[in-house]
Every structure is written in C-alpha cells, then in structure tokens.
Coordinates of N, CA and C in Angstrom, one line a residue:
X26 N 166.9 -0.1 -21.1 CA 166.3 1.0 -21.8 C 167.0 1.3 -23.1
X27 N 166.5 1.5 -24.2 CA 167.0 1.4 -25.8 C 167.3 3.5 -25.6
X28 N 168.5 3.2 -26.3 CA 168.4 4.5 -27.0 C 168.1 5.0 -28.4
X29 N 168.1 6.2 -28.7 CA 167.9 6.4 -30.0 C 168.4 5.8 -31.2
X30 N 169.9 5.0 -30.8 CA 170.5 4.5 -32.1 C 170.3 3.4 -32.0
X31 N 169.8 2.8 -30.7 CA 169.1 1.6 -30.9 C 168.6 1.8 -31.4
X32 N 166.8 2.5 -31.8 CA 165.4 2.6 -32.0 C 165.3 1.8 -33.3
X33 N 164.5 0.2 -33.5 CA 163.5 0.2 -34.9 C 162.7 -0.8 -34.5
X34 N 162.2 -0.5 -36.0 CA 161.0 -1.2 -35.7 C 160.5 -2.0 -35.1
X35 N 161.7 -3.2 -35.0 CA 161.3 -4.4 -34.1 C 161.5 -3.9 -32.4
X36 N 162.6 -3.0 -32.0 CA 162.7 -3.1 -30.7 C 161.5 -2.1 -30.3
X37 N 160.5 -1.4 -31.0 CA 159.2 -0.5 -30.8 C 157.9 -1.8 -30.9
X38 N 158.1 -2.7 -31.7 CA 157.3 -3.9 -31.6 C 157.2 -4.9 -30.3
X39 N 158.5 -5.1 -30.2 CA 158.8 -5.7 -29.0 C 158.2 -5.2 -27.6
X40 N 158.5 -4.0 -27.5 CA 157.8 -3.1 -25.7 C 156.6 -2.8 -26.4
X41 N 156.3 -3.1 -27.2 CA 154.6 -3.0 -27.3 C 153.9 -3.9 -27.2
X42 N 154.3 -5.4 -27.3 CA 153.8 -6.2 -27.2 C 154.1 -6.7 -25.5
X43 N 155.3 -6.3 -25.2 CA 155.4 -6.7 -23.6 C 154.4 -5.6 -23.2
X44 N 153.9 -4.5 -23.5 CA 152.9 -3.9 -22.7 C 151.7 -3.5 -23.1
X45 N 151.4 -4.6 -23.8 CA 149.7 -5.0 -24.4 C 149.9 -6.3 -23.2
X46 N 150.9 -7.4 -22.9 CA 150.7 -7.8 -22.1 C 150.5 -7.5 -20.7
X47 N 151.0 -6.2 -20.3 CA 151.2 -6.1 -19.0 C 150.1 -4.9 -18.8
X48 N 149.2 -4.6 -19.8 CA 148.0 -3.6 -19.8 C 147.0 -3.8 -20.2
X49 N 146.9 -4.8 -21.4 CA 145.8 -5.3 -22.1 C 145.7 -4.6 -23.6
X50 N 145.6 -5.1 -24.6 CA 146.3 -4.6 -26.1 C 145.6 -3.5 -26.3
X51 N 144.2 -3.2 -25.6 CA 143.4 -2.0 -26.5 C 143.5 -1.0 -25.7
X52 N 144.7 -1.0 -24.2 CA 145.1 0.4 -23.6 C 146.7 0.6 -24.2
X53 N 147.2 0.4 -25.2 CA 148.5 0.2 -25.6 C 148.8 1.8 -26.1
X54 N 149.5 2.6 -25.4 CA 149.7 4.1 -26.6 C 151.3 4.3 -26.8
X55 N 151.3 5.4 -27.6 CA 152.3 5.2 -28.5 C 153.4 6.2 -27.4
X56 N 152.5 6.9 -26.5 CA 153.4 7.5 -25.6 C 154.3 6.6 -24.5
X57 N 153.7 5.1 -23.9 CA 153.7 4.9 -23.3 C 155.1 3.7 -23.9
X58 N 154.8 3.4 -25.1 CA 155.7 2.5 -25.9 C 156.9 4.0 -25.7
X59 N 157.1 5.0 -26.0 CA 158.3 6.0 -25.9 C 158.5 6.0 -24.9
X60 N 157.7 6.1 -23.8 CA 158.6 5.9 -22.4 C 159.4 4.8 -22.0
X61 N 158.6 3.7 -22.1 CA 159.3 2.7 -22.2 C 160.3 2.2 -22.7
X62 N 160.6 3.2 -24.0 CA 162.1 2.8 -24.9 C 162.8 3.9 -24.5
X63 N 161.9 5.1 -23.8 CA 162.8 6.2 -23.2 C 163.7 7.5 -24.6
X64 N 162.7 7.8 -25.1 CA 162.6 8.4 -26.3 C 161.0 9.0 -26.4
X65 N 161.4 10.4 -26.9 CA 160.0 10.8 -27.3 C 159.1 10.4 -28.2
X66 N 157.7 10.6 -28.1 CA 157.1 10.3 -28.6 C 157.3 10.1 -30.0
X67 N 157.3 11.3 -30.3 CA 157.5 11.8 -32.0 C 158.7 10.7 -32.5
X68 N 160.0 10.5 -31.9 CA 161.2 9.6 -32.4 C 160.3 8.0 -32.5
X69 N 159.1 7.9 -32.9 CA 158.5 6.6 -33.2 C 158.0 6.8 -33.9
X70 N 157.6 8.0 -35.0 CA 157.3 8.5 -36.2 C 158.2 8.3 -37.2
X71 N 159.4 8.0 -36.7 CA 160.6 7.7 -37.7 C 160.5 6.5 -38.4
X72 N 159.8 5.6 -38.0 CA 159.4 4.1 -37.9 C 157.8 3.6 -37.9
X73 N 156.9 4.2 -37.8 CA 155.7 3.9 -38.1 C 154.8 5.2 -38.2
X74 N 153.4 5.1 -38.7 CA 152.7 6.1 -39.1 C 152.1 6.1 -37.8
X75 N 151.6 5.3 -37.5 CA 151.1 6.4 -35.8 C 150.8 4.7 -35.1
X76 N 149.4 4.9 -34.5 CA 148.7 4.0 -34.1 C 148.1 2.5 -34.4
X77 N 147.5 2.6 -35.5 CA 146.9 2.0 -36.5 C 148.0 1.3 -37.2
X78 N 149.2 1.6 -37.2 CA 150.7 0.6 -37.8 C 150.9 0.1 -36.8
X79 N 151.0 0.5 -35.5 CA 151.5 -0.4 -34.4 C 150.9 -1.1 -34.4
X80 N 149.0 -0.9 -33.9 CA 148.5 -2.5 -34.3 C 148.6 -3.3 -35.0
X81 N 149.0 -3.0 -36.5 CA 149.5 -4.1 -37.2 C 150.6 -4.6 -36.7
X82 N 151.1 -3.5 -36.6 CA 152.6 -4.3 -36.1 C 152.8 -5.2 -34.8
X83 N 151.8 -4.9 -34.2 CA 152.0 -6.2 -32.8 C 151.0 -7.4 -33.3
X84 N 150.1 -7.4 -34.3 CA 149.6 -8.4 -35.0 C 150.6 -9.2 -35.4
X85 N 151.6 -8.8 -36.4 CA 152.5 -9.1 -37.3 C 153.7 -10.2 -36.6
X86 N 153.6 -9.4 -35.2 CA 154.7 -9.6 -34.3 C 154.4 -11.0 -33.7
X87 N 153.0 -11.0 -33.4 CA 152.4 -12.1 -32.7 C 152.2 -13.6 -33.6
X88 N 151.5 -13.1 -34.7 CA 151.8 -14.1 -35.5 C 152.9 -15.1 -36.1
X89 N 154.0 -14.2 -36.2 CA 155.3 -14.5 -36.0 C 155.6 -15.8 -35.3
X90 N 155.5 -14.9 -34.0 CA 155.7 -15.7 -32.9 C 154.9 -16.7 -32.7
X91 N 153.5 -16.7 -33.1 CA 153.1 -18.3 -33.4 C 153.4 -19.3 -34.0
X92 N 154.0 -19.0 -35.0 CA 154.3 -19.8 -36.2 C 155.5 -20.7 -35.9
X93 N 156.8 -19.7 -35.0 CA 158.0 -20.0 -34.8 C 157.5 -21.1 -33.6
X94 N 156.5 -20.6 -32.9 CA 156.2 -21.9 -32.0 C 155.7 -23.4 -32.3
X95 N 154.9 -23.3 -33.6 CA 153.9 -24.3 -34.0 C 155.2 -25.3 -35.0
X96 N 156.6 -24.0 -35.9 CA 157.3 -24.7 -36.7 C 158.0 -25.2 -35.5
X97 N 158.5 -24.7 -34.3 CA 159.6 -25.6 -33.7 C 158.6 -27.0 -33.4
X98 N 157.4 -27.0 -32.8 CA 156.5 -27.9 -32.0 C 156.6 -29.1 -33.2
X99 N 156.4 -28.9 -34.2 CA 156.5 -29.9 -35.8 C 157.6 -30.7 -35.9
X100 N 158.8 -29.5 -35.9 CA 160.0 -29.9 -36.0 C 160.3 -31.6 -36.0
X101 N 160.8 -32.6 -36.8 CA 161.2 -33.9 -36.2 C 159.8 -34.8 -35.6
X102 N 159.0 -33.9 -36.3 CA 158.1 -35.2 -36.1 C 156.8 -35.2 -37.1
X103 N 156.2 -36.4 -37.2 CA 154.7 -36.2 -38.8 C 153.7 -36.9 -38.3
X104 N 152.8 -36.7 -38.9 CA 151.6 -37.3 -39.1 C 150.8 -37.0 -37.0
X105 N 150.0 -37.7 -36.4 CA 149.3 -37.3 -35.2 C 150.6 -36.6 -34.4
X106 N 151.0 -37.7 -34.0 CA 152.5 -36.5 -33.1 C 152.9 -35.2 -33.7
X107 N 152.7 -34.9 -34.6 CA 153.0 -32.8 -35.2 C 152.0 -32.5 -35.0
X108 N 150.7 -32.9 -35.4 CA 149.4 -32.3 -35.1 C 149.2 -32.3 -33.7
X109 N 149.8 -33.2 -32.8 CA 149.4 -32.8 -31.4 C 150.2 -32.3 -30.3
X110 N 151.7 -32.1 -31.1 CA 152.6 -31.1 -30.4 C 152.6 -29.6 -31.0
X111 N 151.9 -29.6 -31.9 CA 151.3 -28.5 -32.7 C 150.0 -27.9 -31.6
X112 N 149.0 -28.6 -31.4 CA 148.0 -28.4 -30.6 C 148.6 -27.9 -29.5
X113 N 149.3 -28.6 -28.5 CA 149.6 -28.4 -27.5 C 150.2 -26.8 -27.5
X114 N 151.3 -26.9 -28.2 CA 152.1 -25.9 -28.3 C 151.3 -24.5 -28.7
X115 N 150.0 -24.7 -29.3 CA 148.6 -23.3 -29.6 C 148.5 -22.8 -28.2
X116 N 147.8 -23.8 -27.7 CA 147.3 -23.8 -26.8 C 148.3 -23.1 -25.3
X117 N 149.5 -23.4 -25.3 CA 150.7 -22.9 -24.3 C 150.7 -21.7 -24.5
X118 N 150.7 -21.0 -26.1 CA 151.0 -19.6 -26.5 C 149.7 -19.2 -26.2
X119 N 148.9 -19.3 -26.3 CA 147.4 -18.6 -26.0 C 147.7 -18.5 -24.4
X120 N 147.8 -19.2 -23.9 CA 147.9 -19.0 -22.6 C 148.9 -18.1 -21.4
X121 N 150.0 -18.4 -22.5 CA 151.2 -17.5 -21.9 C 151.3 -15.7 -22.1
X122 N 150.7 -15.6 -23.8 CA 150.5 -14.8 -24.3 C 148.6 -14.4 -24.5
X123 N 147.9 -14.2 -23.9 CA 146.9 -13.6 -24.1 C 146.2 -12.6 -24.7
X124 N 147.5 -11.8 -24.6 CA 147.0 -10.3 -25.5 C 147.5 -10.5 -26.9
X125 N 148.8 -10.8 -26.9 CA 149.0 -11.3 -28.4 C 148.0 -12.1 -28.9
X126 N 147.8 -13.1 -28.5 CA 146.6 -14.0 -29.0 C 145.2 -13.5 -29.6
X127 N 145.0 -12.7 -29.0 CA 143.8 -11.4 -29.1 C 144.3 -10.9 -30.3
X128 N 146.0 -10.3 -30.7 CA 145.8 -9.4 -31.6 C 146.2 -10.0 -33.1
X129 N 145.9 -11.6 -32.8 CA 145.9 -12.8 -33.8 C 144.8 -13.0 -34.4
X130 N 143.8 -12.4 -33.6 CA 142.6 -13.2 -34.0 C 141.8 -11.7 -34.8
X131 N 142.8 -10.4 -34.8 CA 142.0 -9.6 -35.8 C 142.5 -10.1 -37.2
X132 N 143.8 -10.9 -37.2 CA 144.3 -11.3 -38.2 C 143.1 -11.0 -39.7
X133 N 142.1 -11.1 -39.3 CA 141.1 -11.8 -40.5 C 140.7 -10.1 -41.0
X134 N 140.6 -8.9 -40.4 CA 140.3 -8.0 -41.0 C 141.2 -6.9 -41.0
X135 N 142.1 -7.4 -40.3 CA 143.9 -6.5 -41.1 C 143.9 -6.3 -42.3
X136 N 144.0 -4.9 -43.0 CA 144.3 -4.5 -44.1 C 145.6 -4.5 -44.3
X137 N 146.5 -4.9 -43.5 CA 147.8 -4.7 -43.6 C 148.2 -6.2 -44.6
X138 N 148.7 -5.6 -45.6 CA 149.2 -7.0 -46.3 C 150.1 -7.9 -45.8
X139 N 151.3 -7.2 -45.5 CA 152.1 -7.9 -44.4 C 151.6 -8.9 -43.3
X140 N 150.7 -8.4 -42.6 CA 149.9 -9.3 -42.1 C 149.2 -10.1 -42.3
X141 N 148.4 -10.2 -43.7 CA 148.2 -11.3 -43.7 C 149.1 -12.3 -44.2
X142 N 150.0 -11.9 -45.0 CA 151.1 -12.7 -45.7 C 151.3 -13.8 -44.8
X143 N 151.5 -13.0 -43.0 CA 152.1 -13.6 -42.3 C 151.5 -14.7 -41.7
X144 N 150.3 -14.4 -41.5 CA 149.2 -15.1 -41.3 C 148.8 -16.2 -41.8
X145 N 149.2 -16.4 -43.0 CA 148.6 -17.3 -43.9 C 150.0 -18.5 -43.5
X146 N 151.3 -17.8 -43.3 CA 152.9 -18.7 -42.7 C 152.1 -19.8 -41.7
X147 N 151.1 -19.6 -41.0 CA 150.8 -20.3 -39.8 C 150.1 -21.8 -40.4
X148 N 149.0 -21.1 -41.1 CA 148.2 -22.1 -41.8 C 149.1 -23.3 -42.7
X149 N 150.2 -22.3 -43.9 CA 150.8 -23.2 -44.3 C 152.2 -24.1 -43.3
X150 N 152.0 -23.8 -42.2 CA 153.0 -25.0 -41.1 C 151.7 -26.2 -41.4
X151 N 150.3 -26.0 -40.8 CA 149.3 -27.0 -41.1 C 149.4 -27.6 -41.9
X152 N 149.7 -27.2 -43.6 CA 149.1 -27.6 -44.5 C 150.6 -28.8 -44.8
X153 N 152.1 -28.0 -44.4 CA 152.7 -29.3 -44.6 C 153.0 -30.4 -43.8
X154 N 152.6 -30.2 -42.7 CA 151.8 -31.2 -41.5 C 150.8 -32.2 -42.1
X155 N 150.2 -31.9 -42.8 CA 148.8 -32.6 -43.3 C 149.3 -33.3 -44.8
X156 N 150.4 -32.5 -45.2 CA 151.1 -32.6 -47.0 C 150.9 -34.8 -46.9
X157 N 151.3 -35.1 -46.2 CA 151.6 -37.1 -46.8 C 150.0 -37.7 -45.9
X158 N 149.3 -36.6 -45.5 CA 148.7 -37.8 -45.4 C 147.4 -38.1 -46.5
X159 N 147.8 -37.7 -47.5 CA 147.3 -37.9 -48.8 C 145.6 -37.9 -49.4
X160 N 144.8 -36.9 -48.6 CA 143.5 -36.4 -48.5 C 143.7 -35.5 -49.5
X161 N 142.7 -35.4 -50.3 CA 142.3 -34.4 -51.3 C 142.7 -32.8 -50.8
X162 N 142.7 -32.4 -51.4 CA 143.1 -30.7 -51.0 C 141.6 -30.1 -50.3
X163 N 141.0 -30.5 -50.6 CA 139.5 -29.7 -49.9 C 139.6 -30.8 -48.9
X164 N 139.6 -32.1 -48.1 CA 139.6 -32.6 -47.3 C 140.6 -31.9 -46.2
X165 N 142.3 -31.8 -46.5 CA 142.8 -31.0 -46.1 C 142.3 -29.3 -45.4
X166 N 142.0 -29.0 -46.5 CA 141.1 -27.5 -46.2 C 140.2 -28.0 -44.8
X167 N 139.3 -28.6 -45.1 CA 138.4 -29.2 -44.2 C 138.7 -29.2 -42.7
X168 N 139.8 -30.0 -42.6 CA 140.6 -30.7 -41.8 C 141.6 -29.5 -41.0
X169 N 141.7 -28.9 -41.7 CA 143.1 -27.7 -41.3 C 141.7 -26.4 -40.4
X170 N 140.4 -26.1 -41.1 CA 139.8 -25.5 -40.9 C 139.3 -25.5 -39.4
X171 N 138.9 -27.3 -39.3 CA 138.4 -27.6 -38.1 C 139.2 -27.7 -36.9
X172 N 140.6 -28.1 -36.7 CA 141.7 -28.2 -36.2 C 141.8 -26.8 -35.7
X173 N 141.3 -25.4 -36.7 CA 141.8 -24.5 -35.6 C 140.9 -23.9 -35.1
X174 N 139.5 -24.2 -35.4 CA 138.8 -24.1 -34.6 C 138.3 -24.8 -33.3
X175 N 138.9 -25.8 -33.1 CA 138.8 -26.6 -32.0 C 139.7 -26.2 -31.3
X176 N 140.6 -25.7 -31.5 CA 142.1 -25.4 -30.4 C 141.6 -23.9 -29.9
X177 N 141.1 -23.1 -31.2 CA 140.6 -21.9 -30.6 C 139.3 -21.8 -29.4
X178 N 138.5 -22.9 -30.2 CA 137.3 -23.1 -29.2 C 137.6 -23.2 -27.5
X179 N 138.3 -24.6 -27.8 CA 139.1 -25.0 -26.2 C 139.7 -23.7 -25.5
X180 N 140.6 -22.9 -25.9 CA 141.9 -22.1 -25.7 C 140.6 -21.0 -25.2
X181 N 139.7 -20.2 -25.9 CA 138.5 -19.3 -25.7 C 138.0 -19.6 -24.2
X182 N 137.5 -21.3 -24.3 CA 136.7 -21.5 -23.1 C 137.4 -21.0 -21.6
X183 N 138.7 -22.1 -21.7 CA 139.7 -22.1 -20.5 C 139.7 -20.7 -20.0
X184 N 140.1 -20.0 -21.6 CA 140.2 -18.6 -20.7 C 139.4 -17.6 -19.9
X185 N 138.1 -17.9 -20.2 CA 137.4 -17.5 -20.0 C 136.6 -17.8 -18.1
X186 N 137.5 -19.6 -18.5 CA 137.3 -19.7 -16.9 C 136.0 -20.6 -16.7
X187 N 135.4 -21.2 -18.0 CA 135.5 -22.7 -17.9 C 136.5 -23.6 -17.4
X188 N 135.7 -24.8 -17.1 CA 136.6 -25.9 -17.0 C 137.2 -26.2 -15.4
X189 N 136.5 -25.2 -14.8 CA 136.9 -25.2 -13.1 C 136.8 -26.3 -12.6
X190 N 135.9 -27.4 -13.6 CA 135.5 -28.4 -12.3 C 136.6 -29.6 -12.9
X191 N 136.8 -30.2 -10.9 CA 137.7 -30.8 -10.6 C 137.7 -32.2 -10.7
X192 N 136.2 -32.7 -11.4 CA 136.1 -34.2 -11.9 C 136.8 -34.4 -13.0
X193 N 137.7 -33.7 -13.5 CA 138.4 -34.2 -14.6 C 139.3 -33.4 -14.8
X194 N 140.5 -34.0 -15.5 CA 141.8 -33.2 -15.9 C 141.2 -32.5 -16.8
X195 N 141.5 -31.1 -16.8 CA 141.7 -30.6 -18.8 C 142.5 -30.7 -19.2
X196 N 144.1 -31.3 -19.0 CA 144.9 -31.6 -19.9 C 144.4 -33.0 -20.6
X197 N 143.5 -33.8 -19.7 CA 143.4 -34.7 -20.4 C 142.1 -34.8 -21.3
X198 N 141.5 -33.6 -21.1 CA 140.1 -33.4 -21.8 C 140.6 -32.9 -23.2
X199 N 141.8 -31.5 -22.7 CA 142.3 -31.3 -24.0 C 143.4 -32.6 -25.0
X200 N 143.8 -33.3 -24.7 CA 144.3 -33.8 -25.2 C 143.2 -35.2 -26.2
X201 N 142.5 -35.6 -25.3 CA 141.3 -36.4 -25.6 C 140.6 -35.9 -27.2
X202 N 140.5 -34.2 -26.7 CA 139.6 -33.5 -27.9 C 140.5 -33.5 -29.2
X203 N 142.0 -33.3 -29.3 CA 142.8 -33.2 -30.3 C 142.8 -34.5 -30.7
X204 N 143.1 -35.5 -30.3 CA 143.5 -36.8 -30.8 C 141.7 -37.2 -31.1
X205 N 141.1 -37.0 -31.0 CA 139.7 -37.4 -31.7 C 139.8 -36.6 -32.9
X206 N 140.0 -35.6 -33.1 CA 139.8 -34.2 -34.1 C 140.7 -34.8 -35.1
X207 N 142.2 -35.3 -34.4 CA 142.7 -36.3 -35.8 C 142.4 -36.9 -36.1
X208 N 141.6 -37.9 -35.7 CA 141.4 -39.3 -35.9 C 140.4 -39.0 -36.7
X209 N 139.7 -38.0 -37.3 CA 138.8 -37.9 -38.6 C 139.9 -38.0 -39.8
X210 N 141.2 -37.9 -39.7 CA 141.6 -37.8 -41.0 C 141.8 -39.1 -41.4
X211 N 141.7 -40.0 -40.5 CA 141.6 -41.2 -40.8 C 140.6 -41.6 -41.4
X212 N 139.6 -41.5 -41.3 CA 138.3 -41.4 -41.2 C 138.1 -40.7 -43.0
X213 N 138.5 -39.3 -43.2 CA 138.8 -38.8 -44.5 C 139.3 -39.8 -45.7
X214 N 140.9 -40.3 -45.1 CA 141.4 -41.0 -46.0 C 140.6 -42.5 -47.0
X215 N 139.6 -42.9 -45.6 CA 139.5 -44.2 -45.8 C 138.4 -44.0 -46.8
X216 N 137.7 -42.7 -46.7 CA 136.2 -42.3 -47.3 C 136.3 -41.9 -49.2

C-alpha cells in the first residue's frame, strides 16, 4: 500500500490499470484507485483532473507498455524474424492484458495529445522494422496498415472465443497467417 509521499502519477496509473484488469476498464473509479493506494479520494486531484485523465492515462500507460514489448520483441533481430517476434509478442500482450488492450484501441479518438504521441511510438517500432526493406513509403504504409490489422483481427477473434476447434493448432494457424502477411512484402518489393 503507497502512501501519501509515495503518491504520483505513475503509481495512480499503475493500480488503475491492475484494476481495469481485475474489474474490466469501463468499472474503473477514482474512489476505488484511492483505496487501493489507501489515500482519499480527493489526494488524486493533486495529480489528475478527475476521470476522463485517468482514462487517458491508462491509455498512455498501456500503450507504453506495448511498445516496450514490441521494441524488446525487435531487439537483435530484422527483416521476417522482428516482424514475427513482433506479432507474436502483440498477440501475448493482448492476451495477457485484455483491458489494457481495450484501452489501446480508443487510442484513435483520444484527444489527449500525449496519447497520441505515444501511440504513434508503436507504429514507428513498425516503420523501422520495415526501414531496409526498401519498399516505397506508401508500400510501407500499406504494409504496416495491414500487419496491424491482421494481428488485431486474429487477437479480436481468439478472444472472443473463436478458434475452439481442435482440428488445428492456432499457434500454428497464427503463425501461418503472419508469415504469409510478410511474405507480401516480398511480393511489394519485387512489383
């Protein structure tokens, strides 16, 4: 339990996001984040404007946290191998994290600047993933566009509880789908 001189922003980000996971992001209150850090309500006014900041701010938080996942997954490695420890590694955090994931995907109508700043950090991991393999910049775009929508597609379905049937692996269905989804950039370059 944090005390008062603990209290900021990030450690009010942090138990909010562990209890969007352990409640679901859209029962998240700002009382329940002060209990949990064991401080009144009001002592989280010191640090954000109410409600509507903490959403961003567990947006902010999550995003983050994607990015640091997707840059370590990249790390020491280029071309299909980063794109598909890149994939994989989406795919883990969607799964592990589900509410954050959720609060990724308002990314797109956040007015928080910050947020998108941060947001856009994710895409450019993509773009220098994709930097040598020497496709026009709208190919790229193309390619970066489809890539996350395929991971989100997949990642959507599973969760939802597709994919039950037992004639086939999905790790190997997922894996199957990414390494095809690359293999257009081949396909780009040669065109």
């Amino acid at each position: 339990m944090s005390t008062k001189r603990n209290l900021d922003l990030q450690a009010i980000l942090n138990v909010a996001a562990e209890l969007a996971e352990e409640k679901g992001l859209e029962n998240v209150t700002l009382l329940q984040v002060a209990e949990r850090l064991g401080v009144k309500s009001p002592a989280l006014y010191n640090h954000l404007n109410g409600l509507k900041e903490l959403s961003s701010g567990i947006a902010s938080l999550a995003v983050n946290r994607l990015a640091d996942t997707l840059r370590a997954a990249a790390v020491g490695r280029s071309g299909a191998e980063a794109l598909l420890a890149m994939a994989c590694s989406y795919r883990q955090f969607a799964k592990e994290n589900p509410e954050l994931y959720k609060a990724i995907l308002r990314f797109p109508t956040c007015a928080d600047q910050g947020v998108q700043e941060t947001g856009h950090a994710v895409v450019q991991i993509l773009y220098q993933v994709l930097e040598p393999c020497a496709c026009s910049r709208e190919e790229v775009l193309h390619f970066a566009r489809g890539f996350r929508s395929v991971l989100h597609g997949f990642v959507a379905l599973e969760e939802a509880g597709f994919f039950q049937d037992a004639a086939a692996d999905v790790e190997v269905s997922f894996e199957r789908l990414v390494l095809r989804w690359i293999s257009t950039l081949t396909e780009a370059k040669a065109a």
